[in-house]
Amino acid sequence: MKAIQISKYGGPDVLELIDMEKPVPAPDEVLIEIHASGVNYADTARREGQYVVPTPLPFIPGAETAGIISEAGASVSSDLKPGTRVVCLVDSGGYSEYVRVHAASVIPIPDDMDYQTAASIPLQGLSAYHILKTMGRVQKGETVLIHAAAGGVGLLAVQLAKIFGAGKVIATASSPEKLKLAEDMGADVLIDYTEEGWEERVLEAAEKGVDVALEMAGGSVFKKTLRCLAPFGRIIVYGNASGEQYKMNPQILMRRNQSVMGFFLPQIMKKPELLQSSINELFAYVNDGRLKLSIGGVYPLDQAAKVHKDLQSRLTKGKLILSIK
């Protein structure tokens, strides 16, 4: 089978198209013939050796896939027989033609959902869902601040915040085009975070501050976001795209009963009952039209390096997909 492999850390050029043996599933695993895989910032962090957990080399990136079960291990339930259309999150292996995964981690795709749509949901959809609901505990009428609102997680978070009852969604992005996209998805206030003093505009829109803030830039953006937080407000940190560091004295949180929390999706993956119920809820939102997916680009497997380059150059918007079949 063909796969994209990293044998050393570095820029997009370290992504190599290789031929390798097709994996064989263990008794409790299934082998998935991949049709579509999602591309995420986590993949670029893996490639650079900057991910939250170590990335062993050689490594095949890709954490979310949609496809057909090609083979099933001897102890796998008959519900997951060959030919079943499924989606799953994996530790690695999504940038390939086949991947083997534990049977408990795969979820059947609704009959009327295509592979590219299904592959657009797991990582970013589940992240947006659990950042807002499980970690942020967003309540009806609250104000939510979403940075990078035109990105994969951001566009879904804007919509889910509204579905979960947020009274006002403040979206930040780096261009008028991206802000318009966030507005189309339901954002109430649009702010260009490349302009000086953007935090003042946030506070104008939410006089008491924001109740929940989704933060993935780090550094100075985190510092300014903290300034925008309301009493009892919650910041959920799920990335550090800027690479900047910021030292915070946790005692400042005491003054206004505020919280800063980290989010790492693999911890959700360790709770199958939580994972399956939430992704089925997301499927339902997509099917009934409440949650709209924005696929910003579909690329063949051999253009994985171009996808990474475009993503990190901020030339993309919405979800990026590798089309394998």
mmCIF file of N, CA, C and O in Angstrom, residues 26-89:
data_model
loop_
_atom_site.group_PDB
_atom_site.id
_atom_site.type_symbol
_atom_site.label_atom_id
_atom_site.label_comp_id
_atom_site.label_asym_id
_atom_site.label_seq_id
_atom_site.Cartn_x
_atom_site.Cartn_y
_atom_site.Cartn_z
ATOM 1 N N ALA A 26 -5.100 -7.524 14.262
ATOM 2 C CA ALA A 26 -5.095 -8.476 15.376
ATOM 3 C C ALA A 26 -6.529 -8.960 15.612
ATOM 4 O O ALA A 26 -7.479 -8.439 15.013
ATOM 5 N N PRO A 27 -6.722 -9.946 16.483
ATOM 6 C CA PRO A 27 -8.079 -10.488 16.708
ATOM 7 C C PRO A 27 -9.112 -9.441 17.108
ATOM 8 O O PRO A 27 -10.296 -9.585 16.766
ATOM 9 N N ASP A 28 -8.703 -8.391 17.845
ATOM 10 C CA ASP A 28 -9.667 -7.377 18.289
ATOM 11 C C ASP A 28 -9.607 -6.119 17.433
ATOM 12 O O ASP A 28 -10.098 -5.067 17.829
ATOM 13 N N GLU A 29 -9.019 -6.198 16.243
ATOM 14 C CA GLU A 29 -8.862 -5.046 15.362
ATOM 15 C C GLU A 29 -9.607 -5.239 14.039
ATOM 16 O O GLU A 29 -9.974 -6.360 13.674
ATOM 17 N N VAL A 30 -9.785 -4.120 13.339
ATOM 18 C CA VAL A 30 -10.290 -4.164 11.969
ATOM 19 C C VAL A 30 -9.297 -3.443 11.071
ATOM 20 O O VAL A 30 -8.557 -2.562 11.521
ATOM 21 N N LEU A 31 -9.283 -3.838 9.807
ATOM 22 C CA LEU A 31 -8.464 -3.159 8.807
ATOM 23 C C LEU A 31 -9.396 -2.301 7.966
ATOM 24 O O LEU A 31 -10.383 -2.790 7.418
ATOM 25 N N ILE A 32 -9.106 -1.009 7.909
ATOM 26 C CA ILE A 32 -9.947 -0.072 7.169
ATOM 27 C C ILE A 32 -9.274 0.315 5.859
ATOM 28 O O ILE A 32 -8.105 0.720 5.843
ATOM 29 N N GLU A 33 -10.001 0.153 4.759
ATOM 30 C CA GLU A 33 -9.576 0.687 3.473
ATOM 31 C C GLU A 33 -10.010 2.150 3.451
ATOM 32 O O GLU A 33 -11.203 2.454 3.425
ATOM 33 N N ILE A 34 -9.039 3.051 3.520
ATOM 34 C CA ILE A 34 -9.332 4.467 3.719
ATOM 35 C C ILE A 34 -9.786 5.130 2.413
ATOM 36 O O ILE A 34 -9.154 4.953 1.362
ATOM 37 N N HIS A 35 -10.860 5.888 2.502
ATOM 38 C CA HIS A 35 -11.334 6.682 1.369
ATOM 39 C C HIS A 35 -11.012 8.164 1.547
ATOM 40 O O HIS A 35 -10.753 8.862 0.567
ATOM 41 N N ALA A 36 -11.045 8.647 2.773
ATOM 42 C CA ALA A 36 -10.758 10.063 3.034
ATOM 43 C C ALA A 36 -10.154 10.210 4.419
ATOM 44 O O ALA A 36 -10.547 9.510 5.355
ATOM 45 N N SER A 37 -9.188 11.124 4.529
ATOM 46 C CA SER A 37 -8.560 11.418 5.823
ATOM 47 C C SER A 37 -8.509 12.924 6.039
ATOM 48 O O SER A 37 -8.237 13.682 5.100
ATOM 49 N N GLY A 38 -8.755 13.345 7.270
ATOM 50 C CA GLY A 38 -8.692 14.754 7.600
ATOM 51 C C GLY A 38 -7.266 15.204 7.862
ATOM 52 O O GLY A 38 -6.417 14.417 8.313
ATOM 53 N N VAL A 39 -6.982 16.464 7.558
ATOM 54 C CA VAL A 39 -5.678 17.076 7.816
ATOM 55 C C VAL A 39 -5.868 18.130 8.908
ATOM 56 O O VAL A 39 -6.805 18.931 8.847
ATOM 57 N N ASN A 40 -4.978 18.131 9.905
ATOM 58 C CA ASN A 40 -5.140 19.001 11.060
ATOM 59 C C ASN A 40 -3.808 19.608 11.484
ATOM 60 O O ASN A 40 -2.733 19.101 11.134
ATOM 61 N N TYR A 41 -3.885 20.684 12.285
ATOM 62 C CA TYR A 41 -2.669 21.290 12.820
ATOM 63 C C TYR A 41 -1.865 20.292 13.654
ATOM 64 O O TYR A 41 -0.632 20.370 13.723
ATOM 65 N N ALA A 42 -2.555 19.357 14.282
ATOM 66 C CA ALA A 42 -1.843 18.343 15.058
ATOM 67 C C ALA A 42 -0.876 17.558 14.177
ATOM 68 O O ALA A 42 0.196 17.142 14.629
ATOM 69 N N ASP A 43 -1.235 17.361 12.905
ATOM 70 C CA ASP A 43 -0.362 16.631 11.983
ATOM 71 C C ASP A 43 0.919 17.418 11.721
ATOM 72 O O ASP A 43 2.004 16.840 11.610
ATOM 73 N N THR A 44 0.801 18.749 11.627
ATOM 74 C CA THR A 44 2.003 19.558 11.401
ATOM 75 C C THR A 44 2.890 19.561 12.642
ATOM 76 O O THR A 44 4.114 19.556 12.540
ATOM 77 N N ALA A 45 2.259 19.545 13.819
ATOM 78 C CA ALA A 45 3.040 19.485 15.060
ATOM 79 C C ALA A 45 3.764 18.148 15.167
ATOM 80 O O ALA A 45 4.919 18.080 15.620
ATOM 81 N N ARG A 46 3.101 17.074 14.761
ATOM 82 C CA ARG A 46 3.744 15.754 14.723
ATOM 83 C C ARG A 46 4.967 15.799 13.799
ATOM 84 O O ARG A 46 6.050 15.317 14.144
ATOM 85 N N ARG A 47 4.773 16.377 12.619
ATOM 86 C CA ARG A 47 5.848 16.433 11.627
ATOM 87 C C ARG A 47 7.062 17.203 12.133
ATOM 88 O O ARG A 47 8.203 16.876 11.828
ATOM 89 N N GLU A 48 6.803 18.227 12.943
ATOM 90 C CA GLU A 48 7.888 19.061 13.461
ATOM 91 C C GLU A 48 8.473 18.533 14.769
ATOM 92 O O GLU A 48 9.428 19.105 15.290
ATOM 93 N N GLY A 49 7.879 17.458 15.314
ATOM 94 C CA GLY A 49 8.338 16.956 16.601
ATOM 95 C C GLY A 49 7.930 17.839 17.752
ATOM 96 O O GLY A 49 8.574 17.833 18.815
ATOM 97 N N GLN A 50 6.837 18.607 17.591
ATOM 98 C CA GLN A 50 6.391 19.563 18.602
ATOM 99 C C GLN A 50 5.031 19.197 19.192
ATOM 100 O O GLN A 50 4.375 20.047 19.790
ATOM 101 N N TYR A 51 4.612 17.956 19.035
ATOM 102 C CA TYR A 51 3.287 17.559 19.499
ATOM 103 C C TYR A 51 3.265 17.419 21.023
ATOM 104 O O TYR A 51 4.314 17.363 21.669
ATOM 105 N N VAL A 52 2.058 17.355 21.583
ATOM 106 C CA VAL A 52 1.881 17.275 23.034
ATOM 107 C C VAL A 52 2.561 16.031 23.602
ATOM 108 O O VAL A 52 3.106 16.062 24.714
ATOM 109 N N VAL A 53 2.509 14.930 22.856
ATOM 110 C CA VAL A 53 3.190 13.704 23.265
ATOM 111 C C VAL A 53 4.252 13.378 22.225
ATOM 112 O O VAL A 53 4.181 13.841 21.082
ATOM 113 N N PRO A 54 5.278 12.584 22.581
ATOM 114 C CA PRO A 54 6.356 12.290 21.631
ATOM 115 C C PRO A 54 5.847 11.611 20.357
ATOM 116 O O PRO A 54 4.881 10.843 20.389
ATOM 117 N N THR A 55 6.505 11.901 19.257
ATOM 118 C CA THR A 55 6.190 11.280 17.975
ATOM 119 C C THR A 55 7.358 10.391 17.575
ATOM 120 O O THR A 55 8.418 10.883 17.167
ATOM 121 N N PRO A 56 7.194 9.061 17.681
ATOM 122 C CA PRO A 56 8.288 8.155 17.328
ATOM 123 C C PRO A 56 8.479 8.103 15.817
ATOM 124 O O PRO A 56 7.515 8.206 15.056
ATOM 125 N N LEU A 57 9.712 7.961 15.375
ATOM 126 C CA LEU A 57 10.019 7.878 13.947
ATOM 127 C C LEU A 57 10.446 6.461 13.578
ATOM 128 O O LEU A 57 11.070 5.776 14.385
ATOM 129 N N PRO A 58 10.138 5.992 12.375
ATOM 130 C CA PRO A 58 9.323 6.660 11.356
ATOM 131 C C PRO A 58 7.856 6.712 11.788
ATOM 132 O O PRO A 58 7.420 5.907 12.619
ATOM 133 N N PHE A 59 7.121 7.647 11.202
ATOM 134 C CA PHE A 59 5.750 7.898 11.634
ATOM 135 C C PHE A 59 4.871 8.227 10.432
ATOM 136 O O PHE A 59 5.275 8.976 9.543
ATOM 137 N N ILE A 60 3.655 7.653 10.425
ATOM 138 C CA ILE A 60 2.657 7.975 9.396
ATOM 139 C C ILE A 60 1.614 8.871 10.047
ATOM 140 O O ILE A 60 0.898 8.447 10.948
ATOM 141 N N PRO A 61 1.530 10.149 9.644
ATOM 142 C CA PRO A 61 0.555 11.044 10.275
ATOM 143 C C PRO A 61 -0.880 10.715 9.865
ATOM 144 O O PRO A 61 -1.122 9.832 9.042
ATOM 145 N N GLY A 62 -1.802 11.469 10.450
ATOM 146 C CA GLY A 62 -3.212 11.295 10.140
ATOM 147 C C GLY A 62 -3.958 10.663 11.288
ATOM 148 O O GLY A 62 -3.676 9.517 11.673
ATOM 149 N N ALA A 63 -4.907 11.414 11.871
ATOM 150 C CA ALA A 63 -5.609 10.940 13.064
ATOM 151 C C ALA A 63 -7.078 10.634 12.834
ATOM 152 O O ALA A 63 -7.714 10.059 13.705
ATOM 153 N N GLU A 64 -7.632 11.030 11.683
ATOM 154 C CA GLU A 64 -9.054 10.764 11.450
ATOM 155 C C GLU A 64 -9.255 10.233 10.040
ATOM 156 O O GLU A 64 -8.719 10.772 9.080
ATOM 157 N N THR A 65 -9.995 9.146 9.954
ATOM 158 C CA THR A 65 -10.174 8.484 8.676
ATOM 159 C C THR A 65 -11.621 8.027 8.507
ATOM 160 O O THR A 65 -12.335 7.776 9.482
ATOM 161 N N ALA A 66 -12.014 7.912 7.251
ATOM 162 C CA ALA A 66 -13.309 7.332 6.911
ATOM 163 C C ALA A 66 -13.096 6.357 5.765
ATOM 164 O O ALA A 66 -12.345 6.644 4.828
ATOM 165 N N GLY A 67 -13.738 5.211 5.861
ATOM 166 C CA GLY A 67 -13.556 4.213 4.820
ATOM 167 C C GLY A 67 -14.417 2.991 5.044
ATOM 168 O O GLY A 67 -15.448 3.046 5.726
ATOM 169 N N ILE A 68 -13.971 1.861 4.503
ATOM 170 C CA ILE A 68 -14.713 0.602 4.577
ATOM 171 C C ILE A 68 -13.879 -0.431 5.314
ATOM 172 O O ILE A 68 -12.665 -0.532 5.098
ATOM 173 N N ILE A 69 -14.515 -1.197 6.183
ATOM 174 C CA ILE A 69 -13.816 -2.302 6.834
ATOM 175 C C ILE A 69 -13.467 -3.340 5.773
ATOM 176 O O ILE A 69 -14.341 -3.876 5.087
ATOM 177 N N SER A 70 -12.167 -3.597 5.625
ATOM 178 C CA SER A 70 -11.678 -4.568 4.652
ATOM 179 C C SER A 70 -11.539 -5.957 5.261
ATOM 180 O O SER A 70 -11.851 -6.964 4.634
ATOM 181 N N GLU A 71 -11.055 -5.999 6.499
ATOM 182 C CA GLU A 71 -10.907 -7.261 7.230
ATOM 183 C C GLU A 71 -11.271 -7.016 8.691
ATOM 184 O O GLU A 71 -11.073 -5.916 9.204
ATOM 185 N N ALA A 72 -11.771 -8.048 9.346
ATOM 186 C CA ALA A 72 -12.111 -7.963 10.769
ATOM 187 C C ALA A 72 -11.464 -9.126 11.507
ATOM 188 O O ALA A 72 -11.482 -10.263 11.030
ATOM 189 N N GLY A 73 -10.858 -8.829 12.672
ATOM 190 C CA GLY A 73 -10.242 -9.862 13.485
ATOM 191 C C GLY A 73 -11.256 -10.869 14.007
ATOM 192 O O GLY A 73 -12.469 -10.604 14.040
ATOM 193 N N ALA A 74 -10.752 -12.010 14.457
ATOM 194 C CA ALA A 74 -11.617 -13.120 14.849
ATOM 195 C C ALA A 74 -12.559 -12.784 15.998
ATOM 196 O O ALA A 74 -13.662 -13.335 16.085
ATOM 197 N N SER A 75 -12.167 -11.888 16.906
ATOM 198 C CA SER A 75 -13.003 -11.589 18.070
ATOM 199 C C SER A 75 -13.841 -10.320 17.909
ATOM 200 O O SER A 75 -14.495 -9.885 18.854
ATOM 201 N N VAL A 76 -13.839 -9.742 16.712
ATOM 202 C CA VAL A 76 -14.601 -8.515 16.468
ATOM 203 C C VAL A 76 -16.079 -8.833 16.293
ATOM 204 O O VAL A 76 -16.450 -9.839 15.665
ATOM 205 N N SER A 77 -16.940 -7.993 16.862
ATOM 206 C CA SER A 77 -18.388 -8.169 16.770
ATOM 207 C C SER A 77 -18.846 -8.260 15.323
ATOM 208 O O SER A 77 -18.288 -7.619 14.431
ATOM 209 N N SER A 78 -19.888 -9.048 15.111
ATOM 210 C CA SER A 78 -20.431 -9.220 13.762
ATOM 211 C C SER A 78 -21.037 -7.928 13.218
ATOM 212 O O SER A 78 -21.304 -7.806 12.017
ATOM 213 N N ASP A 79 -21.266 -6.949 14.091
ATOM 214 C CA ASP A 79 -21.781 -5.648 13.642
ATOM 215 C C ASP A 79 -20.762 -4.901 12.790
ATOM 216 O O ASP A 79 -21.122 -3.993 12.039
ATOM 217 N N LEU A 80 -19.496 -5.279 12.949
ATOM 218 C CA LEU A 80 -18.416 -4.610 12.208
ATOM 219 C C LEU A 80 -17.811 -5.564 11.193
ATOM 220 O O LEU A 80 -16.619 -5.849 11.194
ATOM 221 N N LYS A 81 -18.644 -6.067 10.326
ATOM 222 C CA LYS A 81 -18.188 -7.019 9.313
ATOM 223 C C LYS A 81 -17.578 -6.292 8.119
ATOM 224 O O LYS A 81 -17.814 -5.086 7.916
ATOM 225 N N PRO A 82 -16.771 -6.990 7.309
ATOM 226 C CA PRO A 82 -16.219 -6.366 6.104
ATOM 227 C C PRO A 82 -17.320 -5.765 5.232
ATOM 228 O O PRO A 82 -18.393 -6.349 5.070
ATOM 229 N N GLY A 83 -17.027 -4.589 4.714
ATOM 230 C CA GLY A 83 -18.007 -3.871 3.913
ATOM 231 C C GLY A 83 -18.710 -2.763 4.667
ATOM 232 O O GLY A 83 -19.357 -1.903 4.062
ATOM 233 N N THR A 84 -18.579 -2.751 6.012
ATOM 234 C CA THR A 84 -19.212 -1.712 6.828
ATOM 235 C C THR A 84 -18.475 -0.389 6.648
ATOM 236 O O THR A 84 -17.248 -0.326 6.728
ATOM 237 N N ARG A 85 -19.229 0.665 6.398
ATOM 238 C CA ARG A 85 -18.663 2.002 6.250
ATOM 239 C C ARG A 85 -18.479 2.618 7.640
ATOM 240 O O ARG A 85 -19.423 2.685 8.426
ATOM 241 N N VAL A 86 -17.250 3.077 7.947
ATOM 242 C CA VAL A 86 -16.955 3.539 9.305
ATOM 243 C C VAL A 86 -16.076 4.789 9.281
ATOM 244 O O VAL A 86 -15.441 5.119 8.280
ATOM 245 N N VAL A 87 -16.048 5.444 10.430
ATOM 246 C CA VAL A 87 -15.142 6.553 10.680
ATOM 247 C C VAL A 87 -14.431 6.271 11.992
ATOM 248 O O VAL A 87 -14.983 5.573 12.862
ATOM 249 N N CYS A 88 -13.204 6.774 12.144
ATOM 250 C CA CYS A 88 -12.503 6.513 13.405
ATOM 251 C C CYS A 88 -11.391 7.531 13.615
ATOM 252 O O CYS A 88 -10.938 8.204 12.687
ATOM 253 N N LEU A 89 -10.977 7.621 14.866
ATOM 254 C CA LEU A 89 -9.788 8.374 15.252
ATOM 255 C C LEU A 89 -8.676 7.378 15.537
ATOM 256 O O LEU A 89 -8.910 6.338 16.171
#
